[in-house]
Short mmCIF file of C-alpha atoms in Angstrom, two decimals:
data_model
loop_
_atom_site.label_atom_id
_atom_site.label_comp_id
_atom_site.label_asym_id
_atom_site.label_seq_id
_atom_site.Cartn_x
_atom_site.Cartn_y
_atom_site.Cartn_z
CA MET A 1 -25.43 -16.62 8.29
CA THR A 2 -25.69 -12.83 8.13
CA ASN A 3 -24.53 -10.81 5.16
CA THR A 4 -21.66 -9.34 7.20
CA ALA A 5 -20.35 -12.70 8.38
CA THR A 6 -17.42 -14.06 6.40
CA LEU A 7 -15.66 -17.37 6.51
CA VAL A 8 -11.90 -17.20 6.86
CA LEU A 9 -9.58 -20.05 5.98
CA ALA A 10 -6.44 -19.88 8.11
CA SER A 11 -4.23 -21.68 5.62
CA ASN A 12 -1.99 -21.03 2.67
CA SER A 13 -2.69 -24.48 1.20
CA PRO A 14 -4.09 -24.34 -2.36
CA ARG A 15 -5.63 -27.78 -1.76
CA ARG A 16 -7.58 -26.54 1.26
CA ARG A 17 -8.75 -23.48 -0.67
CA GLN A 18 -9.93 -25.70 -3.51
CA LEU A 19 -11.82 -27.99 -1.14
CA LEU A 20 -13.47 -25.21 0.88
CA ALA A 21 -14.66 -23.60 -2.35
CA LEU A 22 -16.86 -26.67 -2.92
CA GLY A 23 -19.32 -25.30 -0.38
CA ASN A 24 -19.84 -22.21 -2.54
CA TRP A 25 -19.37 -19.94 0.48
CA LYS A 26 -17.70 -16.57 0.27
CA PHE A 27 -14.43 -16.83 2.18
CA ASP A 28 -11.16 -15.03 2.70
CA VAL A 29 -7.73 -16.55 3.22
CA ILE A 30 -5.48 -15.30 6.01
CA VAL A 31 -2.26 -17.26 6.35
CA SER A 32 -1.43 -18.45 9.86
CA ASP A 33 2.07 -18.90 11.20
CA VAL A 34 2.34 -21.18 14.23
CA ASP A 35 5.04 -23.36 15.75
CA GLU A 36 4.26 -26.95 14.72
CA THR A 37 6.64 -28.63 17.15
CA GLN A 38 5.09 -31.65 18.83
CA LEU A 39 4.86 -31.38 22.61
CA THR A 40 6.37 -34.06 24.83
CA GLY A 41 3.92 -36.92 25.26
CA GLU A 42 1.39 -35.37 22.89
CA THR A 43 -0.81 -37.86 21.04
CA PRO A 44 -1.51 -37.48 17.30
CA LYS A 45 -5.12 -36.53 18.09
CA ASP A 46 -4.12 -33.85 20.58
CA TYR A 47 -1.40 -32.60 18.24
CA VAL A 48 -3.59 -31.94 15.20
CA LEU A 49 -6.46 -30.50 17.25
CA ARG A 50 -4.13 -28.16 19.13
CA LEU A 51 -2.54 -26.90 15.92
CA ALA A 52 -5.89 -26.48 14.17
CA GLN A 53 -7.10 -24.30 17.03
CA ALA A 54 -3.81 -22.41 17.18
CA LYS A 55 -4.01 -21.62 13.47
CA ALA A 56 -7.58 -20.33 13.78
CA LEU A 57 -6.75 -18.13 16.79
CA ALA A 58 -3.53 -16.87 15.20
CA VAL A 59 -5.40 -14.99 12.48
CA ALA A 60 -8.27 -13.70 14.63
CA GLY A 61 -6.67 -10.29 15.03
CA LYS A 62 -6.67 -9.80 11.25
CA ALA A 63 -10.22 -11.00 10.60
CA ASN A 64 -13.62 -9.33 10.37
CA PRO A 65 -15.19 -9.16 13.89
CA GLU A 66 -18.08 -11.21 12.52
CA ALA A 67 -15.83 -13.80 10.92
CA ILE A 68 -15.96 -17.54 11.41
CA ILE A 69 -12.43 -18.87 11.13
CA ILE A 70 -11.50 -22.36 9.94
CA GLY A 71 -8.18 -23.79 11.06
CA SER A 72 -6.95 -27.20 9.99
CA ASP A 73 -3.90 -29.37 10.54
CA THR A 74 -3.01 -32.69 8.93
CA ALA A 75 -0.44 -35.21 10.13
CA VAL A 76 0.79 -38.50 8.73
CA ILE A 77 1.01 -41.13 11.47
CA ASP A 78 2.99 -44.36 11.20
CA GLY A 79 2.38 -46.34 14.38
CA ASP A 80 2.91 -43.74 17.10
CA GLU A 81 5.26 -41.60 15.00
CA ILE A 82 4.13 -38.27 13.60
CA ILE A 83 5.80 -37.85 10.23
CA GLY A 84 6.10 -34.21 9.26
CA LYS A 85 7.42 -32.54 6.14
CA PRO A 86 10.81 -33.72 4.89
CA LYS A 87 13.85 -31.55 5.56
CA ASP A 88 15.40 -32.36 2.20
CA GLU A 89 15.37 -34.91 -0.62
CA ALA A 90 17.13 -37.57 1.44
CA ASP A 91 14.54 -37.19 4.18
CA ALA A 92 11.74 -37.44 1.61
CA GLU A 93 13.26 -40.67 0.30
CA ARG A 94 13.43 -42.08 3.82
CA MET A 95 9.79 -41.24 4.51
CA LEU A 96 8.50 -42.69 1.25
CA LYS A 97 10.39 -45.92 1.76
CA GLN A 98 9.15 -46.13 5.35
CA LEU A 99 5.52 -45.83 4.25
CA ARG A 100 5.47 -47.98 1.12
CA GLY A 101 3.64 -51.27 1.03
CA LYS A 102 1.80 -50.77 4.30
CA THR A 103 -1.09 -48.83 5.83
CA HIS A 104 -0.61 -45.68 7.86
CA GLN A 105 -3.10 -43.15 9.20
CA VAL A 106 -3.74 -39.53 8.35
CA TYR A 107 -5.14 -37.42 11.18
CA THR A 108 -6.77 -34.12 10.29
CA GLY A 109 -7.99 -31.76 12.97
CA VAL A 110 -10.42 -28.96 12.19
CA ALA A 111 -11.18 -26.04 14.49
CA ILE A 112 -13.92 -23.53 13.70
CA TYR A 113 -13.83 -20.33 15.76
CA ARG A 114 -16.69 -17.82 15.80
CA MET A 115 -15.36 -14.35 16.52
CA SER A 116 -18.62 -12.88 17.77
CA ASP A 117 -18.83 -15.03 20.91
CA GLY A 118 -15.55 -16.96 20.99
CA LYS A 119 -17.26 -20.30 20.44
CA THR A 120 -14.90 -22.98 19.11
CA LEU A 121 -15.95 -26.34 17.67
CA THR A 122 -13.46 -29.04 16.73
CA GLU A 123 -13.54 -32.12 14.53
CA LEU A 124 -11.13 -35.00 14.06
CA CYS A 125 -10.95 -37.20 10.98
CA VAL A 126 -8.78 -40.33 10.97
CA THR A 127 -8.25 -42.09 7.64
CA ASP A 128 -6.41 -45.33 6.89
CA VAL A 129 -4.12 -44.92 3.90
CA PRO A 130 -2.76 -48.12 2.28
CA MET A 131 0.32 -47.38 0.19
CA ARG A 132 1.22 -49.45 -2.84
CA PRO A 133 4.66 -51.13 -3.14
CA TYR A 134 6.18 -48.50 -5.44
CA SER A 135 9.75 -49.01 -6.60
CA ASP A 136 12.94 -47.15 -5.66
CA HIS A 137 12.99 -45.75 -9.19
CA GLU A 138 9.48 -44.34 -8.76
CA VAL A 139 10.52 -42.75 -5.48
CA GLN A 140 13.48 -41.02 -7.13
CA ALA A 141 11.41 -39.83 -10.08
CA TYR A 142 8.77 -38.41 -7.75
CA ILE A 143 11.35 -36.63 -5.58
CA GLN A 144 12.79 -34.99 -8.71
CA THR A 145 9.42 -33.30 -9.32
CA GLY A 146 9.88 -31.37 -6.07
CA ASP A 147 6.35 -32.23 -4.99
CA PRO A 148 7.23 -34.17 -1.79
CA LEU A 149 9.24 -31.42 -0.14
CA ASP A 150 6.31 -29.43 1.27
CA LYS A 151 4.05 -32.41 2.06
CA ALA A 152 3.58 -34.23 5.36
CA GLY A 153 4.84 -37.76 4.81
CA ALA A 154 6.54 -36.57 1.59
CA TYR A 155 3.61 -37.39 -0.69
CA ALA A 156 0.45 -35.96 -2.20
CA ILE A 157 -2.32 -38.52 -2.53
CA GLN A 158 -3.62 -36.83 -5.67
CA HIS A 159 -0.31 -36.69 -7.60
CA PRO A 160 -1.27 -37.84 -11.12
CA ASP A 161 1.96 -39.66 -11.96
CA PHE A 162 3.18 -41.11 -8.68
CA GLN A 163 -0.25 -42.17 -7.34
CA PRO A 164 1.19 -43.63 -4.12
CA VAL A 165 -2.03 -44.93 -2.58
CA GLU A 166 -3.24 -48.40 -3.43
CA SER A 167 -6.90 -48.06 -2.41
CA MET A 168 -8.95 -46.20 0.18
CA ARG A 169 -12.16 -46.62 2.15
CA GLY A 170 -12.12 -43.34 4.02
CA CYS A 171 -12.19 -39.57 3.55
CA TYR A 172 -10.00 -38.67 0.58
CA ALA A 173 -10.43 -34.93 1.19
CA SER A 174 -9.04 -35.31 4.71
CA VAL A 175 -5.81 -36.77 3.34
CA MET A 176 -5.60 -33.69 1.09
CA GLY A 177 -5.96 -31.48 4.17
CA LEU A 178 -9.61 -30.60 4.76
CA PRO A 179 -12.37 -33.18 5.47
CA MET A 180 -15.26 -31.32 3.91
CA CYS A 181 -18.12 -33.34 5.39
CA HIS A 182 -16.72 -32.61 8.85
CA VAL A 183 -16.50 -28.92 7.95
CA VAL A 184 -20.09 -28.93 6.67
CA ARG A 185 -21.57 -30.61 9.73
CA THR A 186 -19.67 -28.26 12.06
CA LEU A 187 -20.62 -25.09 10.21
CA GLN A 188 -24.25 -26.22 10.27
CA LYS A 189 -24.06 -26.18 14.08
CA LEU A 190 -23.17 -22.48 13.73
CA ASP A 191 -26.11 -21.88 11.36
CA VAL A 192 -23.88 -21.73 8.28
CA PRO A 193 -25.30 -24.26 5.83
CA PRO A 194 -23.49 -25.17 2.61
CA ARG A 195 -24.58 -23.43 -0.58
CA ALA A 196 -23.88 -26.46 -2.75
CA ASP A 197 -24.06 -30.24 -2.65
CA VAL A 198 -20.63 -30.69 -1.07
CA PRO A 199 -20.42 -34.52 -1.08
CA THR A 200 -21.28 -34.72 -4.77
CA ALA A 201 -18.94 -31.86 -5.68
CA CYS A 202 -16.13 -33.36 -3.61
CA GLN A 203 -16.43 -36.78 -5.20
CA ARG A 204 -16.54 -35.25 -8.66
CA LEU A 205 -13.44 -33.15 -8.00
CA LEU A 206 -11.47 -36.05 -6.54
CA ASN A 207 -12.82 -38.71 -8.90
CA TYR A 208 -13.53 -40.82 -5.84
CA GLU A 209 -16.66 -42.68 -4.76
CA CYS A 210 -16.72 -41.84 -1.06
CA PRO A 211 -18.11 -44.57 1.21
CA VAL A 212 -18.22 -42.46 4.39
CA SER A 213 -19.80 -39.10 3.54
CA GLY A 214 -23.32 -40.09 4.54
CA ALA A 215 -22.23 -41.45 7.91
CA ILE A 216 -20.10 -38.38 8.63
CA LEU A 217 -22.84 -35.90 7.77
CA SER A 218 -25.32 -37.81 9.94
CA GLY A 219 -22.87 -37.69 12.84
CA ALA A 220 -22.45 -41.46 12.92
CA SER A 221 -18.78 -41.53 11.93
CA ASN A 222 -15.52 -39.62 12.40
CA GLY A 223 -13.64 -41.52 9.69
#
């Protein structure tokens, strides 16, 4: 990576900023604004990959000509249904009750766009998320914090009090919005190696012993 090249994160998410910082790269944040409406017949995979690419391209006109732009989109999937952000508290309650006590999937698409030659690489991470059987009272208490209202599926996996997830065997960072091992292996294809031990830093930050990082970094897994 040359001295003039700069990573750009096309997201306003503080969680994504926190995760990308684990690589110890210098990066800028340029907020993207794209229509997130699902297209007719669009699969969850196609949906998150399309939006990730759209977010990266949306900020290209504001970025350094040598920039490498990272776009990401995360969706909560229950069966074939894409569950977005709740419209209001009642919608958040509906979503949380729909998801409790069963396993859903989180799809995160990543698109990395190199301005200098227009090359775009994409990654998809799919993680099973088993939710615990939390009570109606816990749902109401969590909604009163305001935290669910800007979250896909109306929850944050890392919320210290609610802690909605029972257990996991996949990429925790992906559920937070940015699967860092996927980002690392994609940036390496563009000759941008990490400047830190990302798997170790990620597990320390999330207090999570990740069972999939090695397989992802070796290219043997997408989960």
